[in-house]
Structure formats: C-alpha cells, structure tokens
Short mmCIF file of C-alpha atoms in Angstrom, two decimals:
data_model
loop_
_atom_site.label_atom_id
_atom_site.label_comp_id
_atom_site.label_asym_id
_atom_site.label_seq_id
_atom_site.Cartn_x
_atom_site.Cartn_y
_atom_site.Cartn_z
CA MET A 1 142.39 43.21 85.50
CA ASP A 2 140.01 40.65 84.31
CA LYS A 3 137.51 41.21 81.67
CA LYS A 4 134.45 41.48 83.69
CA GLU A 5 136.32 44.11 85.64
CA GLN A 6 137.19 46.23 82.49
CA ILE A 7 133.51 45.69 81.57
CA ARG A 8 132.37 47.53 85.29
CA LEU A 9 135.54 50.47 84.50
CA VAL A 10 133.96 51.34 81.10
CA ILE A 11 130.42 51.21 82.06
CA ALA A 12 131.65 53.67 85.29
CA LEU A 13 133.42 55.58 83.09
CA VAL A 14 130.48 56.39 80.74
CA LEU A 15 127.44 56.81 83.80
CA SER A 16 129.95 58.99 85.50
CA ALA A 17 130.37 60.85 81.88
CA ILE A 18 126.94 60.96 81.86
CA VAL A 19 125.92 62.60 85.31
CA ILE A 20 128.74 65.06 84.84
CA PHE A 21 127.70 66.38 81.02
CA GLY A 22 123.93 65.74 81.89
CA TRP A 23 124.29 68.13 84.84
CA GLN A 24 126.09 70.59 83.17
CA TYR A 25 123.27 70.15 80.37
CA LEU A 26 120.64 71.08 82.59
CA THR A 27 121.98 73.32 84.01
CA ALA A 28 123.50 75.64 81.75
CA PRO A 29 122.48 79.05 81.50
CA THR A 30 119.89 79.56 78.70
CA ALA A 31 120.34 81.75 75.96
CA GLU A 32 118.42 84.32 77.37
CA GLU A 33 120.38 84.30 81.00
CA GLN A 34 123.64 84.35 79.22
CA ALA A 35 121.84 87.64 77.54
CA GLU A 36 121.46 89.49 80.58
CA MET A 37 124.75 88.20 82.29
CA ALA A 38 127.02 89.84 79.50
CA ARG A 39 124.18 92.69 79.52
CA LYS A 40 124.94 93.05 83.29
CA ALA A 41 128.88 93.29 82.99
CA ALA A 42 128.54 95.43 80.16
CA VAL A 43 126.52 98.02 82.37
CA ALA A 44 129.46 97.36 85.84
CA GLU A 45 131.65 97.73 83.22
CA GLN A 46 130.84 101.42 81.93
CA LYS A 47 130.11 102.32 85.23
CA THR A 48 133.72 101.71 86.79
CA ALA A 49 135.11 103.29 83.83
CA ALA A 50 132.51 106.37 84.73
CA LEU A 51 133.81 106.21 88.46
CA THR A 52 137.39 106.13 87.29
CA LYS A 53 136.72 109.26 84.79
CA GLN A 54 134.92 111.39 87.29
CA ASN A 55 137.94 110.42 89.99
CA ASP A 56 139.88 112.67 87.61
CA ALA A 57 138.09 115.46 87.10
CA ALA A 58 137.44 115.58 90.16
CA THR A 59 141.40 115.81 91.54
CA GLU A 60 141.24 118.56 87.92
CA SER A 61 138.46 120.14 89.60
CA ALA A 62 139.64 119.70 93.82
CA ALA A 63 139.56 123.77 93.50
CA THR A 64 136.13 124.07 94.14
CA PRO A 65 135.41 123.00 97.42
CA VAL A 66 132.19 121.92 99.20
CA ALA A 67 131.59 125.28 101.39
CA ASP A 68 132.14 124.48 105.17
CA PHE A 69 129.25 122.72 107.32
CA ILE A 70 128.83 123.71 111.07
CA PRO A 71 126.85 121.71 112.83
CA THR A 72 124.54 122.03 115.68
CA ALA A 73 123.35 120.55 118.50
CA GLY A 74 120.45 117.83 118.22
CA THR A 75 116.74 119.80 119.21
CA PRO A 76 113.44 119.40 118.95
CA VAL A 77 111.41 120.51 115.69
CA THR A 78 107.15 120.37 115.70
CA VAL A 79 105.28 120.23 112.76
CA GLU A 80 101.62 120.99 113.85
CA THR A 81 98.71 119.81 110.85
CA PRO A 82 95.05 120.11 111.43
CA LEU A 83 95.48 115.94 111.61
CA TYR A 84 98.88 115.23 113.58
CA THR A 85 101.78 116.47 115.61
CA ALA A 86 105.15 115.80 114.81
CA THR A 87 108.01 116.39 116.53
CA PHE A 88 111.83 115.55 115.24
CA ASN A 89 115.09 115.42 116.51
CA SER A 90 116.83 117.58 114.33
CA GLN A 91 120.27 115.10 114.97
CA GLY A 92 119.67 113.37 111.68
CA GLY A 93 115.76 114.31 111.28
CA VAL A 94 114.57 111.20 113.23
CA LEU A 95 110.95 111.20 114.07
CA LYS A 96 110.53 111.63 117.95
CA LYS A 97 106.84 111.24 118.39
CA PHE A 98 103.72 111.60 115.55
CA THR A 99 100.64 111.65 117.63
CA LEU A 100 97.12 111.58 115.73
CA LYS A 101 94.91 114.44 116.54
CA ASN A 102 91.45 112.52 115.82
CA TYR A 103 91.45 109.05 117.59
CA ARG A 104 92.19 108.23 120.68
CA GLU A 105 93.79 105.33 122.91
CA THR A 106 90.66 104.20 124.24
CA THR A 107 86.93 105.34 124.53
CA GLU A 108 88.23 107.33 127.60
CA LYS A 109 86.82 111.27 126.97
CA ASP A 110 90.61 111.64 128.48
CA SER A 111 92.29 108.76 126.98
CA PRO A 112 95.63 110.03 125.22
CA ASN A 113 96.27 110.50 121.33
CA VAL A 114 97.50 107.58 119.72
CA ASP A 115 101.29 107.93 119.07
CA LEU A 116 102.52 106.09 116.35
CA VAL A 117 105.92 106.02 117.51
CA GLY A 118 106.88 105.61 121.27
CA GLU A 119 109.64 105.88 123.03
CA LYS A 120 111.53 102.71 122.48
CA ALA A 121 110.61 102.65 118.41
CA PHE A 122 112.78 106.72 118.52
CA ALA A 123 115.72 104.87 120.08
CA LYS A 124 115.91 102.96 116.83
CA GLY A 125 115.56 106.16 114.70
CA PRO A 126 112.30 106.33 112.75
CA LEU A 127 112.78 108.76 109.66
CA GLY A 128 116.78 108.22 109.80
CA LEU A 129 118.44 107.39 106.66
CA ILE A 130 120.97 104.83 106.23
CA LEU A 131 123.59 105.07 103.48
CA THR A 132 125.79 102.37 102.58
CA LYS A 133 129.54 102.74 101.44
CA ASN A 134 131.76 99.91 100.27
CA SER A 135 128.52 97.55 101.85
CA LYS A 136 128.93 99.17 105.04
CA GLU A 137 126.27 100.85 106.57
CA ILE A 138 125.90 104.30 107.82
CA HIS A 139 123.49 105.44 110.40
CA THR A 140 123.32 108.88 109.68
CA TRP A 141 121.35 110.21 112.71
CA ARG A 142 124.23 107.98 114.66
CA HIS A 143 127.23 108.67 112.77
CA GLY A 144 126.97 112.66 111.71
CA GLU A 145 126.67 115.97 112.66
CA TRP A 146 123.55 118.00 111.73
CA SER A 147 122.37 121.36 111.33
CA PHE A 148 119.18 123.04 111.58
CA THR A 149 118.81 126.92 111.28
CA GLY A 150 113.92 126.78 110.84
CA SER A 151 112.15 126.67 113.54
CA ASP A 152 108.27 125.02 114.18
CA ILE A 153 105.62 125.57 111.58
CA SER A 154 102.24 124.64 111.48
CA VAL A 155 100.44 123.78 108.07
CA SER A 156 96.99 124.69 108.38
CA GLU A 157 94.43 124.06 105.11
CA THR A 158 95.52 127.65 103.50
CA ASP A 159 98.94 126.62 103.48
CA GLY A 160 98.54 123.22 101.88
CA THR A 161 102.24 122.12 102.28
CA LYS A 162 104.98 123.12 104.60
CA THR A 163 108.71 121.81 104.23
CA LEU A 164 111.53 121.62 106.71
CA THR A 165 115.46 120.74 106.22
CA PHE A 166 117.75 119.03 108.00
CA THR A 167 121.89 119.57 107.05
CA GLY A 168 124.03 116.55 108.20
CA GLN A 169 127.56 115.69 107.35
CA SER A 170 128.24 111.92 107.53
CA ALA A 171 131.41 109.52 106.64
CA GLY A 172 132.38 111.83 104.00
CA PHE A 173 128.98 112.93 102.62
CA ARG A 174 127.06 116.24 102.75
CA ILE A 175 123.08 115.42 103.16
CA GLU A 176 120.28 117.42 102.54
CA ARG A 177 116.96 116.32 103.84
CA THR A 178 114.17 118.58 102.34
CA LEU A 179 110.72 116.98 104.31
CA THR A 180 107.41 118.28 102.46
CA PHE A 181 104.04 117.92 105.00
CA HIS A 182 100.20 118.16 103.40
CA ALA A 183 97.71 120.07 105.60
CA ASP A 184 95.28 117.79 103.97
CA SER A 185 96.97 114.04 104.25
CA TYR A 186 99.76 111.59 106.05
CA LEU A 187 101.69 112.11 103.57
CA ILE A 188 104.91 112.93 104.26
CA GLU A 189 107.43 113.78 100.90
CA GLU A 190 111.04 113.93 101.13
CA ALA A 191 113.75 115.23 98.68
CA SER A 192 117.66 113.55 100.13
CA THR A 193 120.25 115.47 98.28
CA VAL A 194 123.64 113.26 99.12
CA THR A 195 126.72 114.91 97.84
CA ASN A 196 129.90 112.85 97.97
CA LEU A 197 132.87 114.25 99.57
CA SER A 198 135.67 112.50 98.60
CA ALA A 199 137.96 111.84 95.60
CA THR A 200 136.87 108.86 95.02
CA GLY A 201 133.51 107.65 93.48
CA VAL A 202 131.25 105.14 95.24
CA GLU A 203 128.90 102.59 94.27
CA GLY A 204 126.48 102.51 97.46
CA SER A 205 122.54 102.83 98.48
CA VAL A 206 120.36 105.22 100.53
CA SER A 207 117.71 103.51 102.91
CA TYR A 208 114.21 105.32 104.06
CA THR A 209 113.12 103.82 107.55
CA ALA A 210 110.34 103.14 109.67
CA ALA A 211 110.40 102.35 113.27
CA ALA A 212 107.11 101.82 115.51
CA LYS A 213 105.78 100.32 118.58
CA SER A 214 103.35 97.96 117.84
CA MET A 215 99.74 99.18 117.06
CA SER A 216 97.97 96.65 118.58
CA ALA A 217 97.92 94.16 122.04
CA GLU A 218 100.60 91.59 121.51
CA ASP A 219 97.73 89.00 122.28
CA ASP A 220 94.96 90.40 119.71
CA ARG A 221 93.75 87.66 117.45
CA TYR A 222 92.07 90.13 115.35
CA ASN A 223 93.94 93.09 115.26
CA GLN A 224 97.46 92.21 114.75
CA THR A 225 100.22 94.44 113.97
CA ARG A 226 102.06 93.44 110.49
CA ILE A 227 104.71 93.95 108.33
CA VAL A 228 103.08 94.42 105.22
CA TYR A 229 104.52 94.94 101.14
CA LEU A 230 103.86 94.71 97.47
CA THR A 231 105.51 94.49 94.79
CA LYS A 232 104.67 94.77 91.09
CA ASP A 233 104.09 90.90 91.63
CA THR A 234 102.76 89.92 95.06
CA ARG A 235 101.43 91.51 98.27
CA GLU A 236 103.17 89.70 101.07
CA GLU A 237 102.35 89.85 105.31
CA MET A 238 103.72 88.72 107.75
CA SER A 239 102.43 89.41 111.23
CA ASP A 240 104.28 86.08 113.56
CA ARG A 241 106.57 88.06 115.70
CA ASP A 242 108.52 84.79 116.91
CA ASP A 243 109.05 84.78 112.74
CA LEU A 244 109.82 88.25 112.41
CA LYS A 245 112.61 88.72 115.49
CA GLU A 246 114.52 85.64 114.25
CA GLU A 247 113.70 85.35 109.91
CA GLY A 248 112.67 88.84 109.23
CA MET A 249 111.06 89.89 106.20
CA SER A 250 112.52 90.77 102.79
CA ALA A 251 111.60 91.75 99.05
CA SER A 252 114.55 91.95 96.96
CA ALA A 253 113.16 94.45 94.09
CA ASP A 254 110.48 95.77 91.88
CA LEU A 255 109.13 97.67 95.71
CA LYS A 256 105.84 99.87 95.31
CA TRP A 257 105.50 100.26 99.26
CA GLY A 258 106.41 98.37 102.63
CA SER A 259 104.22 99.31 105.35
CA ILE A 260 104.04 98.66 109.82
CA GLU A 261 100.41 98.19 109.75
CA SER A 262 97.33 96.93 112.11
CA ASN A 263 93.71 97.21 111.41
CA TYR A 264 93.40 100.91 111.72
CA PHE A 265 97.15 102.60 111.41
CA LEU A 266 99.95 102.58 108.86
CA PHE A 267 103.24 103.43 108.56
CA ALA A 268 104.48 103.04 105.46
CA VAL A 269 107.55 103.95 103.34
CA ILE A 270 107.19 104.83 99.54
CA PRO A 271 109.94 104.35 97.12
CA ASN A 272 110.32 106.80 93.94
CA GLY A 273 112.01 104.57 92.17
CA GLU A 274 111.58 101.02 90.50
CA ASP A 275 114.42 98.27 91.77
CA ALA A 276 113.72 99.35 95.39
CA SER A 277 114.24 96.49 98.23
CA LEU A 278 112.93 96.16 101.71
CA SER A 279 113.76 94.56 104.35
CA ALA A 280 112.06 94.41 108.04
CA GLY A 281 111.55 92.66 110.69
CA VAL A 282 111.12 93.02 114.81
CA GLN A 283 113.76 94.03 117.52
CA ASP A 284 113.10 94.84 120.71
CA ASP A 285 109.24 94.51 120.52
CA VAL A 286 109.73 97.73 117.60
CA PHE A 287 108.81 97.35 114.22
CA ARG A 288 112.04 97.98 112.13
CA MET A 289 111.56 98.93 108.09
CA ALA A 290 114.31 100.12 105.80
CA VAL A 291 113.23 100.84 102.17
CA THR A 292 116.43 100.51 99.99
CA GLU A 293 117.17 102.39 96.55
CA ASP A 294 120.71 101.33 94.94
CA ALA A 295 122.79 104.95 93.91
CA THR A 296 126.10 105.41 92.29
CA PHE A 297 127.74 109.08 94.26
CA MET A 298 130.18 110.78 91.78
CA PRO A 299 132.74 113.02 93.62
CA ASN A 300 131.46 116.21 94.05
CA VAL A 301 127.94 115.67 92.91
CA ALA A 302 124.81 116.12 94.40
CA LYS A 303 122.65 113.48 93.89
CA THR A 304 119.26 113.68 95.08
CA ILE A 305 116.32 110.43 95.46
CA LYS A 306 113.21 111.07 97.06
CA ALA A 307 110.96 108.89 98.86
CA SER A 308 107.49 109.35 100.55
CA TYR A 309 105.48 108.20 103.60
CA PHE A 310 102.23 107.70 104.71
CA ILE A 311 102.25 107.33 109.05
CA GLY A 312 98.51 107.66 110.24
CA ALA A 313 95.05 106.11 110.06
CA THR A 314 94.06 103.76 107.38
CA ASP A 315 91.53 106.52 106.01
CA ARG A 316 90.47 104.31 102.43
CA ALA A 317 89.93 107.97 100.88
CA MET A 318 92.82 109.26 101.13
CA LEU A 319 94.79 106.47 100.24
CA ALA A 320 93.01 106.31 96.98
CA LYS A 321 95.00 109.27 96.58
CA MET A 322 98.32 108.07 97.46
CA PRO A 323 100.87 107.19 95.19
CA ASN A 324 101.86 103.51 94.08
CA ASP A 325 98.64 101.49 94.38
CA LEU A 326 98.73 102.66 98.39
CA ALA A 327 95.09 101.98 98.78
CA ASP A 328 96.12 98.05 98.64
CA THR A 329 97.15 98.85 102.57
CA VAL A 330 93.37 97.86 103.63
CA ASN A 331 93.06 94.79 102.53
CA PHE A 332 90.31 92.05 103.48
CA GLY A 333 91.77 89.04 102.24
CA PHE A 334 89.74 86.48 100.31
CA PHE A 335 86.10 89.04 101.31
CA ASP A 336 87.66 91.90 100.08
CA VAL A 337 85.04 92.00 97.41
CA LEU A 338 82.39 91.82 99.89
CA ALA A 339 83.74 93.96 102.45
CA LYS A 340 84.39 96.79 100.32
CA PRO A 341 80.80 97.26 99.03
CA LEU A 342 79.35 96.52 102.41
CA LEU A 343 81.27 99.18 103.72
CA ILE A 344 80.05 101.92 101.33
CA GLY A 345 76.49 100.56 102.02
CA LEU A 346 77.44 100.60 105.75
CA ASN A 347 78.64 104.59 104.81
CA PHE A 348 75.48 105.66 102.62
CA PHE A 349 72.98 104.08 105.87
CA TYR A 350 75.53 106.27 108.21
CA ASP A 351 75.19 109.53 106.53
CA TYR A 352 71.59 109.52 106.85
CA VAL A 353 71.16 108.09 110.55
CA GLY A 354 74.71 109.31 112.28
CA ASN A 355 74.88 106.69 114.11
CA TYR A 356 76.74 102.94 112.99
CA GLY A 357 74.39 100.75 114.91
CA ILE A 358 71.34 101.80 113.20
CA ALA A 359 73.00 102.04 109.90
CA ILE A 360 74.21 98.21 110.27
CA ILE A 361 71.19 97.42 110.87
CA LEU A 362 69.37 98.88 108.15
CA LEU A 363 71.98 97.12 106.14
CA THR A 364 70.57 93.85 107.62
CA LEU A 365 67.20 94.95 106.75
CA VAL A 366 68.41 95.76 102.58
CA ILE A 367 70.75 92.12 102.81
CA LYS A 368 67.40 90.43 104.10
CA LEU A 369 65.44 91.73 101.63
CA ILE A 370 67.93 90.69 98.49
CA PHE A 371 68.10 87.38 100.12
CA TRP A 372 63.74 87.31 100.86
CA PRO A 373 62.94 85.02 97.88
CA LEU A 374 65.46 82.57 98.43
CA SER A 375 64.58 82.52 102.19
CA HIS A 376 60.76 82.69 101.45
CA LYS A 377 61.20 79.69 99.06
CA SER A 378 63.09 77.74 101.69
CA TYR A 379 60.81 78.63 105.10
CA SER A 380 58.15 76.89 102.60
CA SER A 381 60.13 74.00 102.11
CA MET A 382 60.36 73.58 105.73
CA GLU A 383 57.21 73.72 106.23
CA LYS A 384 56.25 71.45 103.91
CA MET A 385 58.93 69.00 105.71
CA LYS A 386 57.02 69.82 108.93
CA LYS A 387 54.09 67.98 108.03
CA LEU A 388 55.38 65.06 106.55
CA GLN A 389 57.06 64.34 109.85
CA PRO A 390 53.85 62.08 111.39
CA MET A 391 54.78 59.87 107.93
CA VAL A 392 58.53 60.37 108.55
CA ALA A 393 58.03 58.89 112.36
CA LYS A 394 56.06 55.95 110.70
CA LEU A 395 58.89 55.01 108.31
CA ARG A 396 61.17 54.91 111.61
CA GLU A 397 59.28 53.04 113.90
CA LYS A 398 58.92 50.70 110.45
CA TYR A 399 62.26 50.58 109.90
CA ALA A 400 64.44 51.05 113.13
CA ASP A 401 66.71 48.09 112.75
CA ASP A 402 67.22 48.81 108.64
CA LYS A 403 69.30 52.72 108.81
CA GLN A 404 69.61 52.18 105.29
CA LYS A 405 66.29 51.43 104.11
CA LEU A 406 64.53 54.30 106.10
CA ASN A 407 66.90 56.76 104.24
CA GLN A 408 65.54 55.14 101.09
CA GLU A 409 62.22 55.04 101.98
CA THR A 410 62.42 58.88 103.31
CA MET A 411 64.28 60.24 100.55
CA ALA A 412 61.29 58.64 98.16
CA LEU A 413 58.54 60.23 100.19
CA TYR A 414 60.81 63.93 100.16
CA LYS A 415 60.65 63.20 96.61
CA THR A 416 57.27 62.79 96.08
CA TYR A 417 56.02 65.35 98.06
CA LYS A 418 58.37 67.69 96.43
CA VAL A 419 60.01 68.29 99.76
CA ASN A 420 64.45 69.33 99.61
CA PRO A 421 65.52 68.61 103.57
CA MET A 422 68.82 70.50 102.64
CA GLY A 423 66.71 73.71 101.29
CA GLY A 424 66.80 74.99 105.19
CA CYS A 425 70.37 75.25 105.11
CA LEU A 426 70.70 77.24 101.73
CA PRO A 427 70.35 80.54 103.08
CA MET A 428 72.52 80.15 105.73
CA LEU A 429 74.88 78.78 103.37
CA LEU A 430 74.41 82.04 101.17
CA GLN A 431 74.69 84.72 103.92
CA ILE A 432 78.05 83.05 105.30
CA PRO A 433 80.05 84.88 103.01
CA VAL A 434 78.36 88.05 103.79
CA PHE A 435 78.84 87.54 107.08
CA PHE A 436 82.08 87.29 106.49
CA GLY A 437 82.47 89.87 104.68
CA LEU A 438 80.59 92.04 107.55
CA TYR A 439 83.26 90.78 109.62
CA LYS A 440 86.20 91.40 108.23
CA ALA A 441 84.54 95.35 107.38
CA LEU A 442 83.64 95.45 110.82
CA LEU A 443 87.25 94.67 111.80
CA GLY A 444 89.51 96.97 109.78
CA ALA A 445 87.15 100.11 109.02
CA ILE A 446 88.51 102.73 110.83
CA GLU A 447 85.00 104.75 111.12
CA LEU A 448 84.08 102.35 112.96
CA ARG A 449 86.54 102.00 115.71
CA HIS A 450 85.73 103.55 118.91
CA ALA A 451 82.22 103.91 117.01
CA PRO A 452 78.90 103.52 119.18
CA PHE A 453 75.52 102.20 118.93
CA ILE A 454 74.28 102.72 122.64
CA GLN A 455 76.54 104.61 124.78
CA HIS A 456 75.20 103.45 128.33
CA VAL A 457 72.63 100.55 129.93
CA PRO A 458 69.62 101.40 130.05
CA PHE A 459 69.18 104.07 133.30
CA THR A 460 72.60 103.72 134.72
CA ASP A 461 76.19 105.25 133.63
CA LEU A 462 77.30 101.96 132.51
CA PRO A 463 79.34 102.32 129.25
CA TRP A 464 77.83 99.94 126.52
CA LEU A 465 78.69 99.03 123.27
CA VAL A 466 80.91 102.20 123.02
CA ASP A 467 82.77 100.71 120.08
CA LEU A 468 81.46 98.46 117.66
CA SER A 469 84.66 97.16 116.57
CA ALA A 470 84.73 95.28 120.05
CA LYS A 471 82.97 92.97 121.95
CA ASP A 472 80.35 93.51 123.96
CA PRO A 473 81.41 93.74 127.13
CA TYR A 474 78.31 92.61 129.22
CA TYR A 475 77.55 89.41 126.66
CA VAL A 476 74.01 90.99 126.53
CA THR A 477 73.95 90.74 122.49
CA PRO A 478 75.68 87.08 121.59
CA LEU A 479 73.52 86.16 124.59
CA ILE A 480 70.25 87.23 122.98
CA MET A 481 71.57 86.65 119.56
CA GLY A 482 71.63 82.81 121.26
CA ALA A 483 68.27 83.08 122.04
CA THR A 484 67.24 83.77 119.03
CA MET A 485 68.83 81.46 117.19
CA PHE A 486 67.96 78.42 119.37
CA LEU A 487 64.15 79.72 118.34
CA GLN A 488 65.03 79.57 114.74
CA GLN A 489 66.03 75.66 115.36
CA LYS A 490 63.69 74.68 117.39
CA MET A 491 61.28 76.15 114.47
CA THR A 492 63.00 74.52 111.54
CA PRO A 493 62.37 70.66 111.36
CA THR A 494 65.01 68.54 110.89
CA ALA A 495 65.71 65.35 108.09
CA GLY A 496 67.92 63.59 110.40
CA ASP A 497 67.05 61.20 113.38
CA PRO A 498 66.63 62.28 117.20
CA THR A 499 70.73 62.18 117.29
CA GLN A 500 70.95 64.69 114.87
CA GLN A 501 68.40 66.89 115.69
CA LYS A 502 70.06 66.71 119.43
CA ILE A 503 73.28 67.85 117.45
CA MET A 504 71.47 70.64 115.44
CA LEU A 505 70.25 72.16 119.44
CA LEU A 506 73.73 72.03 120.29
CA MET A 507 74.60 74.55 117.02
CA PRO A 508 73.27 77.56 119.49
CA VAL A 509 75.33 77.24 122.12
CA VAL A 510 78.16 77.00 119.57
CA PHE A 511 77.39 79.85 118.07
CA THR A 512 77.24 82.30 121.41
CA PHE A 513 80.47 80.34 122.83
CA MET A 514 81.78 81.75 119.42
CA PHE A 515 80.29 85.42 119.19
CA LEU A 516 81.23 86.06 122.57
CA GLN A 517 84.29 87.23 121.30
CA PHE A 518 83.65 88.73 118.54
CA PRO A 519 82.80 92.52 117.51
CA SER A 520 79.34 93.85 118.67
CA GLY A 521 78.79 95.06 115.57
CA LEU A 522 78.52 91.80 114.06
CA VAL A 523 76.56 90.13 116.60
CA VAL A 524 74.07 93.28 115.91
CA TYR A 525 74.12 91.97 112.54
CA TRP A 526 73.84 88.20 112.89
CA MET A 527 70.82 89.26 116.11
CA PHE A 528 68.54 91.28 113.91
CA ASN A 529 68.72 89.29 110.95
CA ASN A 530 67.57 86.24 113.25
CA LEU A 531 64.57 88.27 114.49
CA LEU A 532 63.81 89.24 110.85
CA SER A 533 64.40 85.45 110.08
CA ILE A 534 61.60 84.29 112.57
CA GLY A 535 59.72 86.74 111.31
CA GLN A 536 59.32 85.35 107.83
CA GLN A 537 59.09 82.15 108.93
CA MET A 538 56.08 82.85 111.37
CA MET A 539 54.60 84.62 108.81
CA ILE A 540 55.33 81.89 106.04
CA ALA A 541 53.54 79.12 108.82
CA ARG A 542 50.38 81.44 109.48
CA SER A 543 49.96 82.01 105.47
CA GLY A 544 50.08 77.80 104.95
CA LYS A 545 47.67 77.61 107.97
CA LYS A 546 45.04 80.55 106.84
CA SER A 547 45.28 78.37 103.20
CA ALA A 548 44.78 75.01 105.21
CA THR A 549 41.69 76.51 106.53
CA GLN A 550 40.49 77.86 103.55
CA ASN A 551 41.04 74.43 102.05
CA ALA A 552 39.41 72.71 104.26
#
C-alpha cells in the first residue's frame, strides 16, 4: 500500500466513523424519552408481577367457580322511545335496526322512516363487543353463546331511563352488557362487565363497534357520509370511500369520540376512558368503526368498562348536552363561526313565522340592513362613475393605441372626482363569507332538512320548494336569481374596456349555472338580496337625479 492509498484509507475510516457515531448521536433517545421508556418498562414489570400473583391466587381459590351459564337462542328485542325504535338481537346484543320516528327518507308523506343501520350493516354486528386476548380478536356475537331473560321495553318521558341486559360467554370470558336508554335523547350508555374464567391473567382490550349503511347517496357531493373523530389535539374526517376501503382511518390514542355521520345523522361511539383508540373503514359498502380500550383481565375478577353511543339526528341542542365535546360532530368548517350565528338568527325568525323560507327572507333583510351604509356608499360611488362615462369614452378614443396611457389618464380622472372604481365590488366581497356561512348552515342544519317554503306550484298540485336544503326541482328560483343579477350588472358601470364589460355581463350566466344545483334556501337568499340591492340602487339614482334637478 503506497502513501496515497494509506491516506485514502484513513480518510475513509474517519468519514465512516463520523457517519456511524453522528447518526447514533442524532437518533439517540433524549433524557425524557429514556425516562419514559424506563417508566413503561416498570409498569410492564408490575403488570406481569400482578398477573403472576393473581394466577397463584386463582389456583388457590379455584373452589369458588362462577355460576353455570345457560344460553338461549337469539331473539329480537325491541326498545321504544319517543325518538326511535331500536331492534336488537339477543345473540351478542347487536343492533339490527334503528328507526328514527321524526325523520323520513324523502319528503313524500308515506316515505319510510330513516333507519340508521340497514340490513347489510347488521351483518357486520353494529354495537357488537370485540374482546382481544393475546392479540387475537374475538367477535363475541359470532363466537359465543348468549342468554336474555327480559322482554321488549318502552321508555316514556315519565320513565326517564330503562335498561336491557345481555349475558354471554365467549372464549373463556363471561360477559354482561347493560344498555341504558333515555327517553329524551339518542344517547345509549353501556356498562360491560367482563370476567376472565381462565386461571391465567390476560392483557387484552375491549372494542365498542359501530356499523351503518351509507347515510347519503354515494354521488352526493354536498352531503357525504364520512368518518370523523376527535382527540385531545385534533379533529379529523375522511369521506373518500376508496381511501376508506383501501387504507382505512385510525387514531392511536386520546380519543374523545368517533362517528359515522352525514350532514344530518350520526352514529357515534364515546369512550369513557382517556386513552381509547379508533380504527375505521368501509367494507362491502358498510361504514365500520371500532373504539378500543386496553384492559387487563385477572382470573375470576369482574372488570367493568363503560362507553356510550349516540345514534340519531344531529340535533345541536341535544348534542350540546353530550359528554366529550360530542357537539363538535356538527362542524361547518372554516365558516363555522358565521354559520352557527346565522342559524340562531334563522331559528329566531322561524319561531315567529313558522316557515323557514320566510325566515330566510327576514334574515336576508336584516343582513341587508347591516350592510346598508356600506352598500349606500358603494352605490353612490358607482353613480359618480356613471356620470364620468362620457369623459372615459373620450379618453378611450384619444389613447386607443396606448393602453398604459389610457389607464393612467382614467385613474387620474377617477382620482380628480374622488371615485373608487373598485367600490362596486366591495359589498359583494363582504357578503361572500356570509353567503358561504349560510350555504354551510343550509346544507348542514337538521332543522332545514325537508323544511318547506312553498308546498306546490301555484294553482297546481305539483310539489315545489318543499325542501329548502335541496335544489329547486324546476330551476325557477335560479333563473329569477340570474335575471336579477343581470339587471344589477347592467345598472353597474364598469371601469374596464368593452371586452371587460362583456366578460362582466357573463357573470350572471355563470352564477345561474352554479346556482342550479344549490339548495333552494340559498337561492332564495341570494335572489331576495339582489332584489333589495336593485331597490337600493334605484333609490340612490333617483336621489342623485333629484339633487341634480334642484342644483340646476
């Protein structure tokens, strides 16, 4: 080896050492991480010691066995409340049907009531209990024997609450599930008592499950069925069915609730513990979800774990009383801060007039009054622009071949007469957030689902505007809205050249096309707002003419 090769070898060794030791230094656990690892190791050691001790104790106390279990055949069990009818199967206590009494599938009078489970979902075992033993899942409604000695129950408002108890035995566990039903809400509370019948302690878990058919049409872009969860740190949702089928969705810990939901209905699982996790997905067109809590099952020791379900409509007042911030299931996204106050205002007017269409018109009037001073200033500025149009036309002729000079002279003209060419756009820009807030509110508020404005086309039996959360079936209101927008555009002078003016006139066409599919309640709002704006513009124009006549 010559001298150059020796030098290369030394350099290679030094670089290798830097990489190896540098990587170890950068990836080594911090002091806090080392402490946490030590704590977890100590906890694991304590659990192992406890299990061993219980094993010994169990061996010594084997003379006190659990009573014999006598299974019965699975039978349907019905729960009636003022809000719903729930049908369970006693084999595991799984939910077969959950029919809402106050909500129908469509606006037809004889339309069936909404069932939030469905036949395909029943096959997936909604509300079934999954136990985990040595990393093996046990679907207790499939791999177990159950007994039920009660009967159908009816929970009235005077009763308050009533309970059902299903008892089973599966994979060496004795299980007792007690479900509590409330007359005034969709909340169902569960207390599961699990007894390990073997002589060996087990580290495992208990999973509370939900399964539901799609709560909306698969191609409904405005009302998608989705899976949502809330932890201490974040709220996540996923609605893409392909992603839910292929990848699923999960939350590793600190779960507050998980839900299968649409804009109007909800099937949520609420853990009682603070370290629950979630896994969810779509299987055979059924939305499935499991909320899991780790548990240690000592031999012959009954362990009780609690959880709750909320199955019903997204009634915000009811959700506000639920635990673990379940009210956050109703979230209007970025415009939540506007949508909820608008709904309060809408319901305020509804309480007086009893018709959400009229309530929307009254709310539009209030919003218009709030923006009235700003609109007045803007429309006054536009009237001034209209008077300057002859001078602007002369400038266009003079600088037809020099656009830069034309723009400079036009802006100088506006500055001289203190006119803001963008003033006409400002009221519309400020109303856009209100528009989106109302849009989200109309699409997501359960009280507006199937809320009518006008029951029939005048002088006919044809239903029309019977659901303000759905589009106008005959597109009458979007066309009127487009016409009012076109008229408003014609009344508004523009600062651009003729080509820009033509483009601006295309806007009503574009908006009309967009509004064809929007909820009719939103179209009513925009249409009535346009009519009020046209009236305001006409008032300002007349006032300007009157002042000009008096000054002449």
